[in-house]
mmCIF file of C-alpha atoms in Angstrom:
data_model
loop_
_atom_site.group_PDB
_atom_site.id
_atom_site.type_symbol
_atom_site.label_atom_id
_atom_site.label_comp_id
_atom_site.label_asym_id
_atom_site.label_seq_id
_atom_site.Cartn_x
_atom_site.Cartn_y
_atom_site.Cartn_z
ATOM 1 C CA UNK A 523 6.325 14.029 16.555
ATOM 2 C CA UNK A 524 9.292 15.449 14.626
ATOM 3 C CA UNK A 525 10.517 18.768 16.007
ATOM 4 C CA UNK A 526 10.133 21.443 13.332
ATOM 5 C CA UNK A 527 13.426 23.071 14.282
ATOM 6 C CA UNK A 528 15.225 19.768 13.756
ATOM 7 C CA UNK A 529 13.901 19.607 10.218
ATOM 8 C CA UNK A 530 15.045 23.123 9.479
ATOM 9 C CA UNK A 531 18.499 22.493 10.903
ATOM 10 C CA UNK A 532 18.906 19.216 9.035
ATOM 11 C CA UNK A 533 17.370 20.363 5.742
ATOM 12 C CA UNK A 534 20.641 20.721 3.767
ATOM 13 C CA UNK A 535 21.861 17.296 4.870
ATOM 14 C CA UNK A 536 18.486 15.649 4.240
ATOM 15 C CA UNK A 537 18.309 17.125 0.742
ATOM 16 C CA UNK A 538 21.843 15.973 -0.040
ATOM 17 C CA UNK A 539 21.175 12.471 1.263
ATOM 18 C CA UNK A 540 17.920 12.262 -0.684
ATOM 19 C CA UNK A 541 19.618 13.186 -3.953
ATOM 20 C CA UNK A 542 22.450 10.740 -3.274
ATOM 21 C CA UNK A 543 20.033 7.890 -2.568
ATOM 22 C CA UNK A 544 18.136 8.572 -5.804
ATOM 23 C CA UNK A 545 21.382 8.571 -7.812
ATOM 24 C CA UNK A 546 22.843 5.429 -6.298
ATOM 25 C CA UNK A 547 19.777 3.280 -5.584
ATOM 26 C CA UNK A 548 19.472 -0.045 -7.360
ATOM 27 C CA UNK A 549 16.500 0.235 -9.720
ATOM 28 C CA UNK A 550 14.517 -2.985 -9.873
ATOM 29 C CA UNK A 551 11.752 -3.645 -12.419
ATOM 30 C CA UNK A 552 8.103 -4.141 -11.637
ATOM 31 C CA UNK A 553 7.017 -7.763 -11.316
ATOM 32 C CA UNK A 554 6.321 -9.357 -14.682
ATOM 33 C CA UNK A 555 3.001 -10.928 -15.515
ATOM 34 C CA UNK A 556 -0.699 -10.155 -15.985
ATOM 35 C CA UNK A 557 -2.290 -7.329 -14.019
ATOM 36 C CA UNK A 558 -5.513 -9.240 -13.440
ATOM 37 C CA UNK A 559 -6.529 -12.811 -12.743
ATOM 38 C CA UNK A 560 -8.382 -15.278 -10.517
ATOM 39 C CA UNK A 561 -7.295 -17.257 -7.474
ATOM 40 C CA UNK A 562 -8.953 -20.263 -5.896
ATOM 41 C CA UNK A 563 -12.300 -21.870 -6.561
ATOM 42 C CA UNK A 564 -15.798 -21.658 -5.199
ATOM 43 C CA UNK A 565 -19.333 -20.692 -6.069
ATOM 44 C CA UNK A 566 -18.913 -17.252 -4.542
ATOM 45 C CA UNK A 567 -16.508 -14.733 -6.020
ATOM 46 C CA UNK A 568 -14.926 -11.778 -4.239
ATOM 47 C CA UNK A 569 -13.612 -9.078 -6.560
ATOM 48 C CA UNK A 570 -10.541 -7.128 -5.424
ATOM 49 C CA UNK A 571 -8.974 -3.983 -6.855
ATOM 50 C CA UNK A 572 -5.379 -3.259 -5.807
ATOM 51 C CA UNK A 573 -4.190 0.311 -6.359
ATOM 52 C CA UNK A 574 -0.802 1.730 -5.545
ATOM 53 C CA UNK A 575 2.829 2.485 -6.181
ATOM 54 C CA UNK A 576 5.887 0.324 -6.867
ATOM 55 C CA UNK A 577 5.082 -1.987 -3.959
ATOM 56 C CA UNK A 578 1.631 -2.654 -5.411
ATOM 57 C CA UNK A 579 3.296 -3.241 -8.794
ATOM 58 C CA UNK A 580 5.558 -5.841 -7.199
ATOM 59 C CA UNK A 581 9.010 -4.280 -7.395
ATOM 60 C CA UNK A 582 11.306 -6.694 -5.560
ATOM 61 C CA UNK A 583 9.543 -9.776 -6.924
ATOM 62 C CA UNK A 584 10.277 -11.386 -10.285
ATOM 63 C CA UNK A 585 6.669 -12.125 -11.205
ATOM 64 C CA UNK A 586 3.204 -11.165 -10.031
ATOM 65 C CA UNK A 587 2.898 -14.684 -8.644
ATOM 66 C CA UNK A 588 5.458 -13.651 -5.984
ATOM 67 C CA UNK A 589 4.182 -10.088 -5.564
ATOM 68 C CA UNK A 590 1.473 -8.543 -3.430
ATOM 69 C CA UNK A 591 -1.610 -8.752 -5.670
ATOM 70 C CA UNK A 592 -1.504 -12.469 -6.457
ATOM 71 C CA UNK A 593 -0.278 -13.520 -3.011
ATOM 72 C CA UNK A 594 -3.062 -11.476 -1.409
ATOM 73 C CA UNK A 595 -5.669 -12.999 -3.707
ATOM 74 C CA UNK A 596 -4.530 -16.548 -2.961
ATOM 75 C CA UNK A 597 -4.424 -15.937 0.788
ATOM 76 C CA UNK A 598 -7.869 -14.328 0.751
ATOM 77 C CA UNK A 599 -9.336 -17.171 -1.289
ATOM 78 C CA UNK A 600 -7.966 -19.718 1.184
ATOM 79 C CA UNK A 601 -9.420 -17.853 4.156
ATOM 80 C CA UNK A 602 -12.874 -17.307 2.661
ATOM 81 C CA UNK A 603 -13.243 -20.406 0.510
ATOM 82 C CA UNK A 604 -14.222 -18.116 -2.362
ATOM 83 C CA UNK A 605 -12.844 -17.542 -5.803
ATOM 84 C CA UNK A 606 -11.058 -14.178 -5.808
ATOM 85 C CA UNK A 607 -10.870 -12.152 -8.994
ATOM 86 C CA UNK A 608 -8.288 -9.384 -8.849
ATOM 87 C CA UNK A 609 -7.113 -6.396 -10.853
ATOM 88 C CA UNK A 610 -3.966 -4.356 -10.254
ATOM 89 C CA UNK A 611 -3.559 -0.652 -11.041
ATOM 90 C CA UNK A 612 -0.096 0.297 -9.801
ATOM 91 C CA UNK A 613 3.062 1.908 -11.080
ATOM 92 C CA UNK A 614 6.519 2.744 -9.828
ATOM 93 C CA UNK A 615 6.797 6.314 -8.599
ATOM 94 C CA UNK A 616 3.083 6.836 -8.119
ATOM 95 C CA UNK A 617 1.921 9.177 -5.411
ATOM 96 C CA UNK A 618 -1.669 9.072 -4.215
ATOM 97 C CA UNK A 619 -2.509 11.842 -6.684
ATOM 98 C CA UNK A 620 -0.989 9.750 -9.488
ATOM 99 C CA UNK A 621 -2.983 6.701 -8.412
ATOM 100 C CA UNK A 622 -6.135 8.804 -8.410
ATOM 101 C CA UNK A 623 -5.379 9.958 -11.962
ATOM 102 C CA UNK A 624 -4.654 6.406 -13.112
ATOM 103 C CA UNK A 625 -7.943 5.116 -11.742
ATOM 104 C CA UNK A 626 -9.803 8.039 -13.334
ATOM 105 C CA UNK A 627 -8.192 7.542 -16.741
ATOM 106 C CA UNK A 628 -7.989 3.730 -16.941
ATOM 107 C CA UNK A 629 -9.995 2.400 -19.847
ATOM 108 C CA UNK A 630 -10.578 -0.980 -18.219
ATOM 109 C CA UNK A 631 -11.663 -1.036 -14.583
ATOM 110 C CA UNK A 632 -13.276 -4.271 -13.479
ATOM 111 C CA UNK A 633 -16.154 -4.307 -11.016
ATOM 112 C CA UNK A 634 -14.798 -4.778 -7.484
ATOM 113 C CA UNK A 635 -16.219 -5.451 -4.044
ATOM 114 C CA UNK A 636 -13.167 -4.242 -2.141
ATOM 115 C CA UNK A 637 -10.158 -2.059 -2.861
ATOM 116 C CA UNK A 638 -6.722 -2.352 -1.275
ATOM 117 C CA UNK A 639 -4.313 0.578 -1.515
ATOM 118 C CA UNK A 640 -0.530 0.514 -1.158
ATOM 119 C CA UNK A 641 0.452 4.172 -1.156
ATOM 120 C CA UNK A 642 2.244 6.801 0.858
ATOM 121 C CA UNK A 643 5.994 6.378 0.388
ATOM 122 C CA UNK A 644 6.179 8.833 -2.504
ATOM 123 C CA UNK A 645 3.847 11.218 -0.687
ATOM 124 C CA UNK A 646 6.186 11.162 2.315
ATOM 125 C CA UNK A 647 9.200 11.779 0.085
ATOM 126 C CA UNK A 648 7.417 14.709 -1.552
ATOM 127 C CA UNK A 649 6.583 16.274 1.823
ATOM 128 C CA UNK A 650 2.807 16.023 1.394
ATOM 129 C CA UNK A 651 0.860 17.079 4.466
ATOM 130 C CA UNK A 652 -1.281 14.578 6.339
ATOM 131 C CA UNK A 653 -4.409 16.632 5.665
ATOM 132 C CA UNK A 654 -3.765 16.714 1.928
ATOM 133 C CA UNK A 655 -2.945 13.001 1.839
ATOM 134 C CA UNK A 656 -6.180 12.068 3.574
ATOM 135 C CA UNK A 657 -8.169 14.265 1.184
ATOM 136 C CA UNK A 658 -6.623 12.436 -1.751
ATOM 137 C CA UNK A 659 -7.370 9.037 -0.216
ATOM 138 C CA UNK A 660 -10.972 10.162 0.361
ATOM 139 C CA UNK A 661 -11.221 11.016 -3.326
ATOM 140 C CA UNK A 662 -9.617 7.707 -4.320
ATOM 141 C CA UNK A 663 -12.191 5.743 -2.321
ATOM 142 C CA UNK A 664 -15.067 7.782 -3.763
ATOM 143 C CA UNK A 665 -13.782 7.239 -7.305
ATOM 144 C CA UNK A 666 -13.417 3.482 -6.711
ATOM 145 C CA UNK A 667 -17.036 3.393 -5.540
ATOM 146 C CA UNK A 668 -18.079 5.284 -8.653
ATOM 147 C CA UNK A 669 -16.006 3.384 -11.226
ATOM 148 C CA UNK A 670 -15.895 -0.129 -9.775
ATOM 149 C CA UNK A 671 -18.718 -0.322 -7.242
ATOM 150 C CA UNK A 672 -16.325 -0.834 -4.330
ATOM 151 C CA UNK A 673 -18.065 -1.396 -0.995
ATOM 152 C CA UNK A 674 -15.050 -1.448 1.315
ATOM 153 C CA UNK A 675 -11.531 0.001 1.065
ATOM 154 C CA UNK A 676 -8.580 -1.190 3.109
ATOM 155 C CA UNK A 677 -5.628 1.196 3.102
ATOM 156 C CA UNK A 678 -2.206 -0.246 3.832
ATOM 157 C CA UNK A 679 -0.443 2.029 6.273
ATOM 158 C CA UNK A 680 2.626 3.828 4.979
ATOM 159 C CA UNK A 681 5.534 1.373 5.207
ATOM 160 C CA UNK A 682 7.997 1.734 8.110
ATOM 161 C CA UNK A 683 10.535 3.912 6.332
ATOM 162 C CA UNK A 684 12.625 4.056 9.505
ATOM 163 C CA UNK A 685 13.447 0.375 8.795
ATOM 164 C CA UNK A 686 14.437 0.724 5.127
ATOM 165 C CA UNK A 687 18.063 -0.495 4.851
ATOM 166 C CA UNK A 688 18.691 1.714 1.811
ATOM 167 C CA UNK A 689 18.225 4.968 3.702
ATOM 168 C CA UNK A 690 21.096 6.543 5.652
ATOM 169 C CA UNK A 691 20.664 8.390 8.921
ATOM 170 C CA UNK A 692 19.310 10.960 9.629
ATOM 171 C CA UNK A 693 17.239 10.692 6.420
ATOM 172 C CA UNK A 694 15.861 7.353 7.594
ATOM 173 C CA UNK A 695 14.793 8.872 10.923
ATOM 174 C CA UNK A 696 13.235 11.891 9.217
ATOM 175 C CA UNK A 697 11.206 9.958 6.614
ATOM 176 C CA UNK A 698 10.221 7.361 9.199
ATOM 177 C CA UNK A 699 8.823 10.092 11.410
ATOM 178 C CA UNK A 700 6.917 11.641 8.513
ATOM 179 C CA UNK A 701 5.459 8.239 7.592
ATOM 180 C CA UNK A 702 4.369 7.640 11.186
ATOM 181 C CA UNK A 703 2.724 11.072 11.279
ATOM 182 C CA UNK A 704 0.640 10.312 8.180
ATOM 183 C CA UNK A 705 -0.353 6.946 9.591
ATOM 184 C CA UNK A 706 -1.490 8.402 12.914
ATOM 185 C CA UNK A 707 -3.683 10.914 11.129
ATOM 186 C CA UNK A 708 -5.266 8.273 8.898
ATOM 187 C CA UNK A 709 -5.913 5.848 11.762
ATOM 188 C CA UNK A 710 -7.670 8.651 13.666
ATOM 189 C CA UNK A 711 -9.770 9.677 10.681
ATOM 190 C CA UNK A 712 -10.980 6.178 9.813
ATOM 191 C CA UNK A 713 -11.333 4.756 13.333
ATOM 192 C CA UNK A 714 -15.137 4.727 13.147
ATOM 193 C CA UNK A 715 -15.649 4.267 9.414
ATOM 194 C CA UNK A 716 -17.763 1.241 8.399
ATOM 195 C CA UNK A 717 -16.592 1.338 4.773
ATOM 196 C CA UNK A 718 -12.856 2.046 5.095
ATOM 197 C CA UNK A 719 -10.028 0.861 7.289
ATOM 198 C CA UNK A 720 -6.266 1.031 7.759
ATOM 199 C CA UNK A 721 -4.004 -1.981 8.200
ATOM 200 C CA UNK A 722 -0.531 -1.703 9.665
ATOM 201 C CA UNK A 723 2.193 -3.767 8.069
ATOM 202 C CA UNK A 724 3.412 -6.946 9.789
ATOM 203 C CA UNK A 725 5.628 -6.384 12.813
ATOM 204 C CA UNK A 726 8.437 -8.300 11.102
ATOM 205 C CA UNK A 727 8.643 -5.544 8.488
ATOM 206 C CA UNK A 728 8.818 -2.784 11.090
ATOM 207 C CA UNK A 729 12.094 -3.528 12.874
ATOM 208 C CA UNK A 730 15.643 -2.892 11.695
ATOM 209 C CA UNK A 731 16.946 -6.200 13.029
ATOM 210 C CA UNK A 732 14.468 -8.395 11.138
ATOM 211 C CA UNK A 733 13.403 -6.411 8.087
ATOM 212 C CA UNK A 734 16.603 -6.975 6.103
ATOM 213 C CA UNK A 735 15.806 -10.611 5.313
ATOM 214 C CA UNK A 736 12.361 -9.615 4.087
ATOM 215 C CA UNK A 737 13.586 -6.808 1.849
ATOM 216 C CA UNK A 738 14.579 -6.936 -1.813
ATOM 217 C CA UNK A 739 18.121 -6.309 -3.018
ATOM 218 C CA UNK A 740 17.429 -2.576 -3.342
ATOM 219 C CA UNK A 741 16.862 -2.244 0.423
ATOM 220 C CA UNK A 742 13.624 -0.379 -0.254
ATOM 221 C CA UNK A 743 10.966 -2.875 -1.407
ATOM 222 C CA UNK A 744 9.746 -6.170 0.051
ATOM 223 C CA UNK A 745 11.175 -9.462 -1.143
ATOM 224 C CA UNK A 746 8.735 -12.229 -2.145
ATOM 225 C CA UNK A 747 8.819 -13.389 1.492
ATOM 226 C CA UNK A 748 8.047 -9.843 2.625
ATOM 227 C CA UNK A 749 5.144 -9.624 0.204
ATOM 228 C CA UNK A 750 3.839 -12.955 1.524
ATOM 229 C CA UNK A 751 3.766 -11.656 5.111
ATOM 230 C CA UNK A 752 2.096 -8.439 4.006
ATOM 231 C CA UNK A 753 -0.476 -10.359 1.956
ATOM 232 C CA UNK A 754 -1.383 -12.597 4.914
ATOM 233 C CA UNK A 755 -2.008 -9.631 7.204
ATOM 234 C CA UNK A 756 -4.175 -7.910 4.593
ATOM 235 C CA UNK A 757 -6.063 -11.129 3.826
ATOM 236 C CA UNK A 758 -6.837 -11.768 7.486
ATOM 237 C CA UNK A 759 -8.226 -8.255 7.890
ATOM 238 C CA UNK A 760 -10.212 -8.329 4.631
ATOM 239 C CA UNK A 761 -11.709 -11.716 5.459
ATOM 240 C CA UNK A 762 -12.974 -10.372 8.799
ATOM 241 C CA UNK A 763 -14.364 -7.227 7.219
ATOM 242 C CA UNK A 764 -16.078 -9.080 4.380
ATOM 243 C CA UNK A 765 -17.726 -11.559 6.738
ATOM 244 C CA UNK A 766 -18.995 -8.605 8.750
ATOM 245 C CA UNK A 767 -20.410 -7.001 5.614
ATOM 246 C CA UNK A 768 -22.144 -10.245 4.661
ATOM 247 C CA UNK A 769 -23.638 -10.603 8.165
ATOM 248 C CA UNK A 770 -24.949 -7.071 7.873
ATOM 249 C CA UNK A 771 -26.637 -7.957 4.616
ATOM 250 C CA UNK A 772 -28.249 -11.012 6.136
ATOM 251 C CA UNK A 773 -29.783 -9.081 9.034
ATOM 252 C CA UNK A 774 -31.122 -6.266 6.881
#
């Protein structure tokens, strides 16, 4: 927990550091390439919708082939032996509210069995409360069910902002604590949910001494190697969840 008095005392410094980071940060483009595609082969096909912010859009990777969506789809196809068809709805700067609006307004939303979200960093930066964030994620899941037929949603936990090389102290400590607070609340809320889950990022991306080699040049987004680790963790979790869903169907 972050002491409230500490936040009040540090507010002027945190605001100054935040503005300075925004002015000086290296701005990398989103990964180039199609925002939908297929990975692998097989008679069965799993359909995946990826929704999120700049990390979902692949900032830090040159092409979607090196970014989260395609690497996740390939890893999931290899684990399941299925063809995986994927669609990406993500944009730099998106908060969860922005992602909700994008999904609501998108003209083309493919049918999907599962949704993966990569959100939270911009909500942390904006000071969104945990309660409000969870309400927005609830609405995002419900809308994905309505628009795409999603049967299971896996939320990526908010990235470990305490390990972002770009951020100076104490801003790094402050945002890291806020991110951890949102994650704790979401893990508690979804602990018993059969249709939604939360997946923490790989341990290698959560420590100052190892994260640097897995981060892009901006010190804020994953590198292609970082995206690969993230994709493997998500794929392992989704493969387990999807097999469980299929077993449930078979016993019905």
